[in-house]
Coordinates of C-alpha atoms in Angstrom, one line a residue:
X1 CA 0.0 0.0 0.0
X2 CA 1.3 3.5 -0.8
X3 CA 2.6 5.1 2.4
X4 CA 3.6 8.7 2.6
X5 CA 5.4 10.1 5.7
X6 CA 6.6 13.7 6.1
X7 CA 9.2 12.7 8.7
X8 CA 12.7 11.7 7.7
X9 CA 13.6 8.1 8.1
X10 CA 16.3 7.1 10.6
X11 CA 19.0 6.4 8.1
X12 CA 18.8 10.0 6.6
X13 CA 20.1 12.5 9.1
X14 CA 20.3 15.0 6.3
X15 CA 19.0 15.3 2.8
X16 CA 21.6 14.0 0.3
X17 CA 22.6 16.3 -2.5
X18 CA 22.0 15.5 -6.1
X19 CA 25.7 15.3 -6.9
X20 CA 26.1 12.5 -4.3
X21 CA 24.3 10.1 -6.6
X22 CA 21.9 8.9 -3.9
X23 CA 19.0 11.2 -4.9
X24 CA 19.2 10.1 -8.5
X25 CA 19.1 6.5 -7.5
X26 CA 16.0 7.2 -5.3
X27 CA 14.3 9.1 -8.1
X28 CA 15.0 6.3 -10.6
X29 CA 13.6 3.7 -8.2
X30 CA 10.6 5.7 -7.2
X31 CA 9.6 6.7 -10.8
X32 CA 9.9 3.1 -12.0
X33 CA 6.7 1.2 -12.1
X34 CA 7.7 -1.4 -9.5
X35 CA 8.3 1.3 -6.9
X36 CA 4.7 2.5 -7.2
X37 CA 3.3 -0.9 -6.4
X38 CA 1.6 -1.5 -3.1
X39 CA 4.0 -2.2 -0.3
X40 CA 1.4 -3.9 1.7
X41 CA 1.6 -7.7 1.5
X42 CA -0.2 -10.6 3.1
X43 CA 1.5 -9.9 6.4
X44 CA 0.3 -6.2 6.7
X45 CA -2.2 -5.6 9.4
X46 CA -4.9 -3.0 8.5
X47 CA -7.5 -1.3 10.7
X48 CA -10.4 -0.1 8.5
X49 CA -12.6 2.9 9.3
X50 CA -15.5 3.7 7.1
X51 CA -16.4 7.4 7.3
X52 CA -19.7 8.9 6.3
X53 CA -22.7 11.0 7.3
X54 CA -25.4 8.5 6.2
X55 CA -27.3 7.1 9.2
X56 CA -28.9 4.2 7.2
X57 CA -27.4 1.1 8.9
X58 CA -27.8 -1.0 5.8
X59 CA -26.0 1.5 3.6
X60 CA -23.3 2.0 6.1
X61 CA -22.7 -1.7 6.5
X62 CA -22.5 -2.1 2.7
X63 CA -20.0 0.7 2.5
X64 CA -17.8 -0.8 5.2
X65 CA -18.0 -4.3 3.6
X66 CA -17.0 -2.8 0.2
X67 CA -13.8 -1.1 1.5
X68 CA -12.9 -4.2 3.6
X69 CA -13.2 -6.3 0.4
X70 CA -11.0 -3.9 -1.5
X71 CA -8.3 -3.9 1.2
X72 CA -8.3 -7.7 1.5
X73 CA -8.1 -8.1 -2.3
X74 CA -5.1 -5.8 -2.6
X75 CA -3.2 -7.8 0.0
X76 CA -4.1 -6.3 3.4
X77 CA -4.9 -8.4 6.5
X78 CA -7.9 -6.9 8.3
X79 CA -7.4 -6.9 12.1
X80 CA -10.2 -4.5 12.9
X81 CA -13.0 -2.4 11.4
X82 CA -15.5 0.2 12.5
X83 CA -18.0 2.8 11.3
X84 CA -17.3 6.4 12.0
X85 CA -20.2 8.9 11.7
X86 CA -18.9 12.3 10.5
X87 CA -21.2 15.2 9.8
X88 CA -18.7 18.1 9.4
X89 CA -15.2 17.3 8.0
X90 CA -12.3 18.8 9.8
X91 CA -10.1 20.9 7.4
X92 CA -6.7 19.7 8.8
X93 CA -7.3 16.1 9.6
X94 CA -10.8 15.3 8.2
X95 CA -11.8 13.6 11.5
X96 CA -10.5 16.0 14.1
X97 CA -7.5 15.3 16.2
X98 CA -9.4 13.7 19.1
X99 CA -11.4 11.3 17.0
X100 CA -8.4 10.4 14.9
X101 CA -6.4 9.6 18.1
X102 CA -9.2 7.5 19.5
X103 CA -9.5 5.4 16.3
X104 CA -5.7 5.0 16.2
X105 CA -5.7 3.8 19.8
X106 CA -8.2 1.1 18.9
X107 CA -6.2 0.2 15.8
X108 CA -3.0 -0.2 17.8
X109 CA -4.8 -2.4 20.4
X110 CA -5.9 -4.6 17.4
X111 CA -2.3 -5.0 16.3
X112 CA -2.6 -2.8 13.2
X113 CA 0.3 -1.3 11.5
X114 CA -1.7 0.8 9.1
X115 CA -5.0 2.8 9.4
X116 CA -7.2 2.7 6.3
X117 CA -9.8 5.4 6.0
X118 CA -12.7 5.0 3.5
X119 CA -12.4 8.7 2.5
X120 CA -10.5 10.8 0.0
X121 CA -7.7 12.6 1.8
X122 CA -5.7 15.6 0.6
X123 CA -1.9 15.3 0.8
X124 CA -1.8 17.7 3.8
X125 CA -4.6 15.8 5.6
X126 CA -2.7 12.6 5.2
X127 CA 0.5 14.1 6.6
X128 CA -1.4 15.8 9.5
X129 CA -3.1 12.6 10.4
X130 CA 0.1 10.6 10.4
X131 CA 1.7 13.3 12.6
X132 CA -1.3 13.2 15.0
X133 CA -1.7 9.4 15.3
X134 CA 1.8 8.1 14.7
X135 CA 0.6 5.5 12.2
X136 CA 0.7 5.1 8.4
X137 CA -2.5 6.3 6.8
X138 CA -4.0 5.1 3.5
X139 CA -7.1 6.5 1.9
X140 CA -9.8 5.1 -0.4
X141 CA -8.2 6.3 -3.6
X142 CA -4.8 4.7 -2.8
X143 CA -6.6 1.4 -2.2
X144 CA -8.5 1.5 -5.4
X145 CA -5.4 2.4 -7.3
X146 CA -3.6 -0.6 -5.8
X147 CA -6.4 -2.9 -6.8
X148 CA -6.4 -1.5 -10.4
X149 CA -2.7 -2.0 -10.5
X150 CA -3.0 -5.6 -9.4
X151 CA -5.4 -6.4 -12.3
X152 CA -3.6 -4.4 -15.1
X153 CA -2.5 -7.1 -17.6
X154 CA -2.3 -5.4 -21.0
X155 CA 0.2 -2.7 -21.8
X156 CA -2.6 -0.2 -22.3
X157 CA -4.1 -1.0 -18.8
X158 CA -0.7 -0.8 -17.2
X159 CA 0.0 2.6 -18.7
X160 CA -3.4 3.9 -17.7
X161 CA -3.0 2.8 -14.1
X162 CA 0.5 4.1 -13.8
X163 CA -0.6 7.5 -15.1
X164 CA -3.3 7.6 -12.4
X165 CA -0.8 6.5 -9.7
X166 CA 1.8 9.0 -10.6
X167 CA -0.8 11.8 -10.8
X168 CA -1.9 10.7 -7.3
X169 CA 1.7 10.8 -6.1
X170 CA 2.6 14.1 -7.7
X171 CA 1.3 16.4 -4.9
X172 CA 2.6 13.9 -2.3
X173 CA 6.3 14.0 -3.3
X174 CA 7.2 15.6 0.0
X175 CA 8.4 12.8 2.4
X176 CA 8.8 9.8 0.1
X177 CA 11.7 8.3 2.0
X178 CA 13.3 11.8 2.6
X179 CA 12.5 14.9 4.5
X180 CA 11.2 17.1 1.6
X181 CA 10.3 20.1 3.7
X182 CA 11.7 23.4 2.4
X183 CA 15.0 24.2 4.1
X184 CA 16.5 27.7 3.9
X185 CA 19.8 29.3 5.1
X186 CA 20.4 32.7 6.5
X187 CA 19.2 34.4 3.3
X188 CA 15.5 34.4 3.2
X189 CA 15.6 33.9 -0.6
X190 CA 18.0 31.0 -0.4
X191 CA 16.8 27.5 -1.3
X192 CA 18.0 24.6 0.8
X193 CA 18.7 21.0 -0.4
X194 CA 15.3 19.7 0.7
X195 CA 13.5 22.0 -1.8
X196 CA 16.0 21.0 -4.5
X197 CA 15.4 17.3 -3.8
X198 CA 11.6 17.7 -4.2
X199 CA 11.9 19.8 -7.3
X200 CA 14.2 17.3 -8.9
X201 CA 11.9 14.4 -8.1
X202 CA 8.9 16.4 -9.4
X203 CA 10.7 17.0 -12.7
X204 CA 11.6 13.3 -13.0
X205 CA 8.0 12.4 -12.3
X206 CA 6.7 14.9 -14.9
X207 CA 9.1 13.5 -17.5
X208 CA 7.8 10.0 -16.8
X209 CA 4.2 11.1 -17.1
X210 CA 4.9 12.8 -20.4
X211 CA 6.4 9.5 -21.7
X212 CA 3.4 7.5 -20.5
X213 CA 0.9 9.9 -22.1
X214 CA 2.7 9.6 -25.4
X215 CA 2.6 5.8 -25.1
X216 CA -1.1 5.9 -24.2
X217 CA -1.8 8.2 -27.2
X218 CA -0.2 5.5 -29.5
X219 CA -2.3 2.8 -27.9
X220 CA -5.4 5.0 -28.4
X221 CA -4.6 5.3 -32.1
X222 CA -4.7 1.5 -32.4
X223 CA -7.9 1.2 -30.3
X224 CA -9.6 3.9 -32.4
X225 CA -8.7 2.0 -35.5
X226 CA -10.3 -1.1 -34.1
X227 CA -13.4 0.8 -33.1
X228 CA -13.7 2.2 -36.6
X229 CA -13.5 -1.3 -38.0
X230 CA -16.5 -2.2 -35.8
X231 CA -18.4 1.0 -36.8
X232 CA -20.5 -1.0 -39.3
X233 CA -21.7 -3.4 -36.6
X234 CA -24.3 -3.2 -33.9
X235 CA -22.3 -2.6 -30.8
X236 CA -23.6 -3.6 -27.4
X237 CA -21.5 -2.5 -24.3
X238 CA -21.8 -4.3 -21.0
X239 CA -21.7 -1.8 -18.2
X240 CA -22.4 -2.0 -14.5
X241 CA -21.0 -2.0 -11.0
X242 CA -17.8 -4.0 -10.4
X243 CA -18.4 -7.7 -9.6
X244 CA -22.0 -7.6 -10.9
X245 CA -21.3 -10.5 -13.2
X246 CA -20.7 -8.7 -16.5
X247 CA -17.8 -11.0 -17.7
X248 CA -19.7 -14.2 -16.7
X249 CA -22.7 -13.0 -18.8
X250 CA -20.3 -12.1 -21.6
X251 CA -18.9 -15.7 -21.5
X252 CA -22.3 -17.2 -21.5
X253 CA -23.6 -15.1 -24.4
X254 CA -20.5 -15.4 -26.7
X255 CA -19.0 -18.7 -25.4
X256 CA -15.8 -16.9 -24.6
X257 CA -13.4 -17.9 -21.8
X258 CA -12.6 -14.6 -20.3
X259 CA -11.4 -14.5 -16.7
X260 CA -14.5 -14.0 -14.5
X261 CA -13.2 -14.5 -10.9
X262 CA -15.4 -13.2 -8.1
X263 CA -13.4 -10.2 -7.2
X264 CA -13.6 -6.4 -7.8
X265 CA -12.1 -4.9 -11.0
X266 CA -11.2 -8.3 -12.5
X267 CA -11.8 -6.7 -15.9
X268 CA -9.8 -3.5 -16.8
X269 CA -9.4 -4.0 -20.5
X270 CA -12.3 -3.7 -22.9
X271 CA -12.8 -7.0 -24.7
X272 CA -15.1 -7.5 -27.7
X273 CA -16.7 -10.7 -29.0
X274 CA -19.2 -11.3 -31.8
X275 CA -22.7 -12.2 -30.6
X276 CA -23.8 -13.2 -34.1
X277 CA -22.3 -12.9 -37.6
X278 CA -25.3 -13.9 -39.8
X279 CA -27.2 -10.9 -41.1
X280 CA -24.6 -8.4 -40.0
X281 CA -22.4 -8.5 -37.0
X282 CA -23.5 -7.7 -33.5
X283 CA -20.5 -7.1 -31.2
X284 CA -20.6 -7.4 -27.5
X285 CA -18.0 -5.5 -25.5
X286 CA -17.1 -6.0 -21.8
X287 CA -15.9 -2.9 -20.0
X288 CA -14.3 -1.9 -16.7
X289 CA -16.6 -2.1 -13.7
X290 CA -17.8 1.0 -11.8
X291 CA -17.7 1.7 -8.1
X292 CA -19.1 4.5 -5.9
X293 CA -16.7 7.5 -5.6
X294 CA -14.5 6.2 -8.4
X295 CA -11.5 8.5 -8.4
X296 CA -11.7 11.2 -11.1
X297 CA -8.1 10.6 -12.2
X298 CA -8.9 6.9 -12.9
X299 CA -12.0 7.9 -14.9
X300 CA -9.8 10.4 -16.9
X301 CA -7.0 7.8 -17.4
X302 CA -9.5 5.2 -18.7
X303 CA -11.4 7.6 -20.9
X304 CA -10.1 6.0 -24.0
X305 CA -11.1 2.5 -22.7
X306 CA -14.6 3.7 -21.9
X307 CA -15.1 5.2 -25.3
X308 CA -16.7 1.9 -26.2
X309 CA -19.6 2.9 -24.0
X310 CA -20.2 6.3 -25.6
X311 CA -20.0 4.8 -29.1
X312 CA -22.3 1.8 -28.4
X313 CA -25.7 1.5 -30.1
X314 CA -27.0 -0.2 -27.0
X315 CA -26.0 -0.3 -23.3
X316 CA -26.5 -3.6 -21.5
X317 CA -26.6 -2.5 -17.9
X318 CA -25.9 -5.5 -15.6
X319 CA -27.1 -5.5 -12.0
X320 CA -26.4 -7.9 -9.2
X321 CA -29.9 -8.8 -8.1
X322 CA -28.7 -10.5 -5.0
X323 CA -26.9 -7.4 -3.6
X324 CA -29.1 -5.4 -1.1
X325 CA -27.3 -2.3 -2.4
X326 CA -28.4 -2.9 -6.0
X327 CA -30.4 0.4 -6.2
X328 CA -27.4 2.4 -5.0
X329 CA -25.1 0.6 -7.4
X330 CA -27.4 1.3 -10.3
X331 CA -27.5 5.0 -9.3
X332 CA -23.7 5.0 -9.3
X333 CA -23.6 3.4 -12.7
X334 CA -26.1 5.8 -14.2
X335 CA -24.2 8.8 -12.8
X336 CA -21.0 7.6 -14.4
X337 CA -22.8 6.9 -17.7
X338 CA -24.0 10.5 -17.6
X339 CA -20.6 11.8 -16.7
X340 CA -19.2 10.0 -19.8
X341 CA -21.9 11.6 -22.0
X342 CA -23.6 8.3 -22.9
X343 CA -27.0 9.1 -21.2
X344 CA -28.8 9.1 -24.6
X345 CA -27.7 5.6 -25.6
X346 CA -30.6 3.1 -25.5
X347 CA -30.5 0.7 -22.5
X348 CA -31.3 -2.9 -21.7
X349 CA -31.2 -4.0 -18.1
X350 CA -30.1 -7.5 -16.9
X351 CA -30.7 -8.4 -13.3
X352 CA -28.1 -11.1 -12.8
X353 CA -27.4 -13.7 -10.1
X354 CA -31.1 -14.3 -9.3
X355 CA -30.0 -17.8 -8.3
X356 CA -28.4 -16.3 -5.2
X357 CA -31.7 -14.7 -3.9
X358 CA -33.1 -16.2 -0.8
X359 CA -36.6 -15.4 -1.9
X360 CA -38.2 -15.1 -5.4
X361 CA -37.5 -11.7 -6.9
X362 CA -40.2 -9.0 -7.0
X363 CA -40.9 -8.3 -10.6
X364 CA -42.6 -5.0 -9.8
X365 CA -39.5 -3.9 -7.9
X366 CA -37.2 -4.7 -10.8
X367 CA -39.6 -3.1 -13.2
X368 CA -39.4 0.1 -11.2
X369 CA -35.7 -0.2 -10.9
X370 CA -35.3 -0.4 -14.7
X371 CA -37.5 2.7 -15.2
X372 CA -39.5 1.5 -18.2
X373 CA -36.5 0.2 -20.2
X374 CA -36.5 -3.5 -21.4
X375 CA -35.1 -5.9 -18.8
X376 CA -34.5 -9.5 -18.0
X377 CA -33.8 -11.4 -14.8
X378 CA -31.6 -14.4 -14.9
X379 CA -28.5 -16.3 -13.8
X380 CA -25.6 -16.4 -16.2
X381 CA -25.4 -20.1 -15.4
X382 CA -28.9 -20.7 -16.8
X383 CA -28.3 -21.6 -20.4
X384 CA -32.0 -21.4 -21.4
X385 CA -32.4 -17.9 -19.9
X386 CA -29.2 -16.8 -21.6
X387 CA -30.4 -18.1 -24.9
X388 CA -33.6 -16.1 -24.5
X389 CA -31.7 -13.0 -23.6
X390 CA -29.5 -13.4 -26.7
X391 CA -32.6 -13.5 -28.9
X392 CA -34.0 -10.4 -27.2
X393 CA -30.7 -8.5 -27.6
X394 CA -30.4 -9.4 -31.3
X395 CA -34.0 -8.2 -31.8
X396 CA -33.3 -5.0 -29.8
X397 CA -30.2 -4.3 -31.9
X398 CA -32.0 -5.0 -35.2
X399 CA -35.0 -2.9 -34.3
X400 CA -32.9 0.2 -35.1
X401 CA -32.0 -1.0 -38.6
X402 CA -32.9 0.7 -41.8
X403 CA -34.8 -1.1 -44.5
X404 CA -34.2 -0.6 -48.2
X405 CA -35.7 -2.2 -51.3
X406 CA -33.5 -1.8 -54.3
X407 CA -32.5 -3.3 -57.6
X408 CA -28.9 -4.5 -58.0
X409 CA -27.6 -5.5 -61.5
X410 CA -25.8 -8.8 -61.8
X411 CA -22.8 -6.9 -63.2
X412 CA -22.4 -5.1 -59.9
X413 CA -20.6 -8.0 -58.3
X414 CA -18.7 -5.9 -55.7
X415 CA -22.0 -4.3 -54.5
X416 CA -23.6 -7.7 -54.2
X417 CA -20.6 -9.0 -52.2
X418 CA -20.9 -6.0 -49.9
X419 CA -24.6 -6.6 -49.4
X420 CA -24.3 -10.2 -48.5
X421 CA -21.4 -9.6 -46.2
X422 CA -22.9 -6.8 -44.2
X423 CA -26.7 -6.9 -44.5
X424 CA -29.7 -9.1 -43.8
X425 CA -31.6 -9.9 -47.0
X426 CA -35.2 -10.0 -46.0
X427 CA -36.4 -10.9 -49.6
X428 CA -34.8 -11.6 -53.0
X429 CA -36.4 -11.7 -56.4
X430 CA -34.4 -12.6 -59.5
X431 CA -34.9 -10.8 -62.8
X432 CA -33.4 -10.9 -66.2
X433 CA -30.6 -8.3 -65.5
X434 CA -30.4 -8.3 -61.7
X435 CA -31.9 -8.8 -58.3
X436 CA -34.6 -6.9 -56.4
X437 CA -33.6 -7.1 -52.8
X438 CA -35.1 -5.9 -49.5
X439 CA -32.2 -5.2 -47.1
X440 CA -32.0 -4.5 -43.4
X441 CA -28.8 -3.1 -41.9
X442 CA -27.5 -0.4 -39.5
X443 CA -27.5 3.2 -40.7
X444 CA -23.7 3.3 -41.3
X445 CA -23.8 0.1 -43.4
X446 CA -26.8 1.3 -45.4
X447 CA -24.9 4.5 -46.3
X448 CA -22.1 2.4 -47.7
X449 CA -24.6 0.3 -49.7
X450 CA -26.3 3.4 -51.1
X451 CA -23.0 4.8 -52.1
X452 CA -22.0 1.6 -53.8
X453 CA -25.3 1.4 -55.6
X454 CA -24.8 5.0 -56.8
X455 CA -21.5 4.1 -58.3
X456 CA -22.9 1.0 -60.0
X457 CA -25.8 2.7 -61.6

């Protein structure tokens, strides 16, 4: 877990100068990707405090369970947890010194070495809390970044996560292994070695960020090309809260074998598979899961990945029907969809994991939850229900097709090849010089057909 401490460590009685070589070595190690990994392993003892103003016990319990699951998944050992009701945040320490010390005392009695707060802390609040309680502090954003880093497998995902982590670290340079406080001599305008060290490290970090953004731009060019190649298809994007079962549903619908382990943020890379090829392709794309209070820097870093959502012709919103917080999770999903500018894209809701419900689901409740949009309730393990969903998705995608009846001469072989490769032919009547065809296809495909027919005439 990322730990930031404004106090100098014991082996550094003074800040080393750049020409000594020690600073350059530290900067190289810190700016490298391995040094931004979580330093918490299975042996770390974490005390988790979920902070909020909500008095609903069910919502508070769900919030605590979520942060505990995230901490456990990124390698922390939970030795204690509690709910902290906070109405008015304290500017310096968020909690107030007295409350923070009381929580830290309970954490120490539990044997914790790190205090995890389910809140977003500013760099100064983190330092002030560490000074006040004498323990390492980690906030919600650092935990989520660590979990994202753990699941980054492709080059693109690794770049996106590293950009988010370095942007998180940028204002927290002060105190990464050294005392980075400004130090001045007798002249009030003089700059001491501590300020020089932090400036050098900041420049090194900025250089690394520049490299990563260039690399991400190159990846985006490749991804944009792939999306353009799918522009003639019906594109359905699976979206929803993390761990709602999107990838399991994707595997069931497309017979893919994507990793679908029961853990948060298992999927970071957008993966596309064909739902059907006959009568024009329908492509299904699995996307990164959402979570409440998703850090803005992560949303910005994954903007290119989430472009699949904004460019889709249909959003398949997946809900975990067995989760008591499904309504809140849906609200979070819809807020993020709106933030991405995809609120006008048609929707189809799937209430997944109904096999985990203790009682039969309430159809009226799910109907209200889906707000008049088409929906289905199923388990991704139920092959019959999945087959019915596939039929409905294909019908929903094709309901937005254009229809065209046209004459195509036999001599226009290239146009006929294009028609049979990209369109559904509803009817065909052969004549002496050509075919009279009734075609159904997406708008983009129909534009190409019309253009080709114009050239052939």
